[in-house]
Amino acid sequence: MTRRPGLSARLKLTLSYAGLVLVTGAVLLAVVWVFLLRYVPDNSQGLLGISPNRYLLSRIFGRAAAVALALLLVFGLVGGWILAGRMLAPLTQITDAARRAGKGSLSHRIRMEGRRDEFRELADTFDTMLEQLESHVAEQQRFAANASHELRTPLAISQTLLDVARKDPTRDRDELIERLHAVNTRAIGLTEALLLLSRSDRGTFTRERVDLSLIAEEAAETLLPLAEQRGITLDITGGAARAVGSAELLLRMVTNLVQNALVHNLPAGGAVTVHTEAHGGTSVLRVENTGPRLPPDLVPTLAEPFQRGTERARTDEHAGAGLGLAIVDSVVRAHDGTLDLAPRPSGGLLVTVRLPGTP
């Protein structure tokens, strides 16, 4: 159903201003008539034979009142149109910016000058929204490009292996199956990680009461064989740390943190400590590990998707796809928490997760 175009806001304000001025003038003239003219005697007798006559004064006053009302109407229309234009000028800037944003341009900003008022506050809020949208779009585009690249690699390897097997029928079939299985396993793991990351970003999960200490114990029990295989000491300390969220996502978050701490550790004699506590209405989870020293400029990028870092890249079976800390960051943000990464002076990484606690 198409709607007919209505009056513009500027015209509505102009008519409102003109109507207000006209009504005010009419009220003033009515006051003059009621409280002055009605007391004028309606006869021709008076001082020196001359007396104000109500009939004559009414005719003179009526003509002057009509002229005055006409002038007030014109003044109200012209002045209202000018004032409405000046008042709505900031809104026009905001509308133009919104129209450009609707066409896909997110790089422009309004940057309205002048004193802070409702329009200035609206423009600043709109600029902040555009900045966040531009950042999210750029992040999503970068993520999509990296995900496409990461998914293309195992598919290209599988195609190469199949082409080689087709051209060389004598090639060892068991070796081919084993390599294809490894490549497909990596592709499936990457796809599941992408789905989990998308799910946590959307925040579509059921919230329930959970205890981070119990989740940390479950994650440590799952990864204990990996710790023993690498000769790394895995300790769980602290007490109860209750929060509200998805037990499945929080378990994946802690598992990723512990696995990351085990994989990126010293070749031998390393240690990983998982600590949970409740402090001031906040549930805290700390995962600390030994390892090589990390450059300070590398640490802030570790939570970005597919950012492994040259000194942290692995080539073994636990290399991952560079989504471990990205999933952790997404899960933490979905639970209204904060994630802090700090390099240890002696080497390794200290990861601190803070989530809103429960009474």
Tab-separated table of C-alpha atoms in Angstrom, residues 112-306:
chain	number	residue	atom	x	y	z
A	112	MET	CA	28.307	18.686	13.869
A	113	GLU	CA	29.726	21.872	15.349
A	114	GLY	CA	28.213	24.278	17.823
A	115	ARG	CA	26.897	23.983	21.338
A	116	ARG	CA	25.691	20.669	22.647
A	117	ASP	CA	21.934	20.270	22.279
A	118	GLU	CA	19.530	17.516	21.277
A	119	PHE	CA	20.566	17.661	17.611
A	120	ARG	CA	24.268	17.686	18.485
A	121	GLU	CA	23.776	14.691	20.774
A	122	LEU	CA	21.863	12.859	18.031
A	123	ALA	CA	24.599	13.619	15.493
A	124	ASP	CA	27.350	12.416	17.850
A	125	THR	CA	25.398	9.227	18.548
A	126	PHE	CA	24.952	8.677	14.815
A	127	ASP	CA	28.692	9.188	14.238
A	128	THR	CA	29.459	6.627	16.934
A	129	MET	CA	27.030	4.178	15.330
A	130	LEU	CA	28.644	4.682	11.914
A	131	GLU	CA	32.082	4.101	13.403
A	132	GLN	CA	30.975	0.868	15.052
A	133	LEU	CA	29.199	-0.311	11.903
A	134	GLU	CA	32.258	0.414	9.777
A	135	SER	CA	34.449	-1.479	12.234
A	136	HIS	CA	32.072	-4.477	12.338
A	137	VAL	CA	31.696	-4.592	8.557
A	138	ALA	CA	35.464	-4.424	8.062
A	139	GLU	CA	35.921	-7.153	10.660
A	140	GLN	CA	33.300	-9.360	9.013
A	141	GLN	CA	34.817	-8.836	5.573
A	142	ARG	CA	38.273	-9.667	6.874
A	143	PHE	CA	36.883	-12.701	8.694
A	144	ALA	CA	35.059	-13.926	5.585
A	145	ALA	CA	38.188	-13.540	3.473
A	146	ASN	CA	40.325	-15.396	6.017
A	147	ALA	CA	37.711	-18.115	6.447
A	148	SER	CA	37.503	-18.618	2.684
A	149	HIS	CA	41.276	-18.869	2.494
A	150	GLU	CA	41.466	-21.316	5.395
A	151	LEU	CA	38.697	-23.522	3.986
A	152	ARG	CA	40.172	-23.437	0.495
A	153	THR	CA	43.490	-24.860	1.704
A	154	PRO	CA	42.232	-28.308	2.843
A	155	LEU	CA	39.964	-28.559	-0.195
A	156	ALA	CA	42.875	-27.797	-2.518
A	157	ILE	CA	45.030	-30.377	-0.727
A	158	SER	CA	42.288	-32.994	-1.057
A	159	GLN	CA	41.917	-32.263	-4.755
A	160	THR	CA	45.677	-32.529	-5.264
A	161	LEU	CA	45.835	-35.864	-3.461
A	162	LEU	CA	42.959	-37.222	-5.537
A	163	ASP	CA	44.549	-35.999	-8.785
A	164	VAL	CA	47.850	-37.660	-7.867
A	165	ALA	CA	46.084	-40.923	-6.991
A	166	ARG	CA	44.178	-40.869	-10.272
A	167	LYS	CA	47.351	-40.338	-12.293
A	168	ASP	CA	49.342	-42.891	-10.279
A	169	PRO	CA	47.210	-45.993	-9.595
A	170	THR	CA	50.162	-47.720	-7.947
A	171	ARG	CA	50.357	-45.180	-5.141
A	172	ASP	CA	49.855	-46.523	-1.618
A	173	ARG	CA	46.118	-46.350	-0.970
A	174	ASP	CA	46.413	-46.518	2.825
A	175	GLU	CA	48.707	-43.506	2.869
A	176	LEU	CA	46.281	-41.601	0.639
A	177	ILE	CA	43.325	-42.432	2.879
A	178	GLU	CA	45.258	-41.406	5.963
A	179	ARG	CA	46.241	-38.039	4.494
A	180	LEU	CA	42.722	-37.386	3.207
A	181	HIS	CA	41.340	-38.235	6.633
A	182	ALA	CA	43.702	-35.764	8.304
A	183	VAL	CA	42.843	-33.025	5.820
A	184	ASN	CA	39.099	-33.606	6.161
A	185	THR	CA	39.359	-33.695	9.951
A	186	ARG	CA	41.045	-30.303	9.880
A	187	ALA	CA	38.368	-28.910	7.548
A	188	ILE	CA	35.573	-30.239	9.765
A	189	GLY	CA	37.213	-28.772	12.851
A	190	LEU	CA	37.563	-25.407	11.147
A	191	THR	CA	33.911	-25.461	10.035
A	192	GLU	CA	32.718	-26.319	13.544
A	193	ALA	CA	34.844	-23.530	14.954
A	194	LEU	CA	33.346	-21.064	12.472
A	195	LEU	CA	29.809	-22.172	13.375
A	196	LEU	CA	30.566	-21.867	17.078
A	197	LEU	CA	32.042	-18.415	16.550
A	198	SER	CA	28.959	-17.328	14.609
A	199	ARG	CA	26.649	-18.704	17.289
A	200	SER	CA	28.438	-16.895	20.101
A	201	ASP	CA	28.499	-13.650	18.095
A	202	ARG	CA	24.723	-13.808	17.652
A	203	GLY	CA	24.149	-14.542	21.334
A	204	THR	CA	21.510	-17.179	20.531
A	205	PHE	CA	21.911	-19.514	23.482
A	206	THR	CA	20.074	-20.447	26.660
A	207	ARG	CA	21.410	-18.901	29.848
A	208	GLU	CA	21.672	-20.847	33.076
A	209	ARG	CA	23.630	-20.739	36.328
A	210	VAL	CA	27.120	-22.209	35.936
A	211	ASP	CA	30.223	-22.523	38.085
A	212	LEU	CA	33.476	-21.690	36.318
A	213	SER	CA	35.444	-23.816	38.787
A	214	LEU	CA	33.523	-26.952	37.784
A	215	ILE	CA	33.907	-26.078	34.105
A	216	ALA	CA	37.645	-25.574	34.607
A	217	GLU	CA	37.933	-29.003	36.253
A	218	GLU	CA	36.031	-30.634	33.372
A	219	ALA	CA	38.243	-28.962	30.767
A	220	ALA	CA	41.393	-29.919	32.661
A	221	GLU	CA	40.256	-33.534	32.932
A	222	THR	CA	39.644	-33.647	29.183
A	223	LEU	CA	43.059	-32.166	28.335
A	224	LEU	CA	45.071	-34.001	31.010
A	225	PRO	CA	46.321	-36.662	28.528
A	226	LEU	CA	47.672	-33.887	26.290
A	227	ALA	CA	49.419	-32.299	29.278
A	228	GLU	CA	50.974	-35.631	30.286
A	229	GLN	CA	52.043	-36.295	26.713
A	230	ARG	CA	53.912	-32.988	26.597
A	231	GLY	CA	55.273	-33.226	30.129
A	232	ILE	CA	53.395	-30.143	31.323
A	233	THR	CA	52.060	-29.675	34.834
A	234	LEU	CA	48.368	-28.730	34.856
A	235	ASP	CA	47.014	-27.269	38.120
A	236	ILE	CA	43.484	-26.133	39.034
A	237	THR	CA	43.271	-23.693	41.952
A	238	GLY	CA	40.792	-21.301	43.502
A	239	GLY	CA	37.181	-21.633	44.492
A	240	ALA	CA	33.670	-21.300	43.178
A	241	ALA	CA	32.987	-18.615	40.575
A	242	ARG	CA	29.336	-18.581	39.614
A	243	ALA	CA	28.012	-16.860	36.511
A	244	VAL	CA	25.002	-16.951	34.189
A	245	GLY	CA	25.451	-18.185	30.631
A	246	SER	CA	25.732	-21.166	28.336
A	247	ALA	CA	27.541	-24.070	29.971
A	248	GLU	CA	28.472	-25.449	26.544
A	249	LEU	CA	29.992	-22.203	25.284
A	250	LEU	CA	31.798	-21.510	28.549
A	251	LEU	CA	33.216	-25.039	28.521
A	252	ARG	CA	34.486	-24.458	24.983
A	253	MET	CA	35.967	-21.151	26.113
A	254	VAL	CA	37.893	-22.715	29.008
A	255	THR	CA	38.920	-25.691	26.885
A	256	ASN	CA	40.334	-23.402	24.215
A	257	LEU	CA	42.254	-21.413	26.801
A	258	VAL	CA	43.748	-24.487	28.457
A	259	GLN	CA	44.548	-26.176	25.139
A	260	ASN	CA	46.155	-22.988	23.873
A	261	ALA	CA	48.215	-22.785	27.059
A	262	LEU	CA	49.355	-26.408	26.652
A	263	VAL	CA	50.197	-26.204	22.963
A	264	HIS	CA	52.110	-22.922	23.165
A	265	ASN	CA	54.364	-23.862	26.053
A	266	LEU	CA	57.908	-24.910	26.755
A	267	PRO	CA	59.198	-28.057	25.020
A	268	ALA	CA	59.644	-29.708	28.418
A	269	GLY	CA	58.995	-28.860	32.059
A	270	GLY	CA	56.240	-26.368	31.349
A	271	ALA	CA	53.293	-25.491	33.578
A	272	VAL	CA	49.709	-24.330	33.199
A	273	THR	CA	47.666	-22.910	36.079
A	274	VAL	CA	43.908	-22.385	35.952
A	275	HIS	CA	42.533	-20.246	38.777
A	276	THR	CA	38.911	-19.324	39.521
A	277	GLU	CA	37.532	-16.922	42.104
A	278	ALA	CA	34.624	-14.594	42.837
A	279	HIS	CA	35.573	-11.020	43.583
A	280	GLY	CA	33.233	-8.086	44.125
A	281	GLY	CA	30.286	-9.477	42.181
A	282	THR	CA	32.542	-10.641	39.356
A	283	SER	CA	33.555	-14.191	38.496
A	284	VAL	CA	37.202	-14.373	37.457
A	285	LEU	CA	39.006	-17.068	35.477
A	286	ARG	CA	42.784	-16.898	35.009
A	287	VAL	CA	44.796	-19.195	32.770
A	288	GLU	CA	48.563	-18.775	33.034
A	289	ASN	CA	51.244	-20.744	31.253
A	290	THR	CA	54.967	-20.813	30.799
A	291	GLY	CA	56.505	-20.450	27.379
A	292	PRO	CA	58.650	-18.204	25.211
A	293	ARG	CA	58.531	-14.464	25.682
A	294	LEU	CA	55.913	-12.747	23.553
A	295	PRO	CA	56.479	-9.382	21.850
A	296	PRO	CA	54.155	-6.745	23.396
A	297	ASP	CA	52.842	-5.725	19.972
A	298	LEU	CA	51.844	-9.334	19.198
A	299	VAL	CA	49.628	-9.903	22.245
A	300	PRO	CA	46.733	-7.552	21.272
A	301	THR	CA	46.346	-9.378	17.933
A	302	LEU	CA	46.095	-12.887	19.360
A	303	ALA	CA	42.315	-12.672	19.845
A	304	GLU	CA	41.717	-11.733	16.195
A	305	PRO	CA	40.466	-14.535	13.913
A	306	PHE	CA	43.202	-16.467	12.089
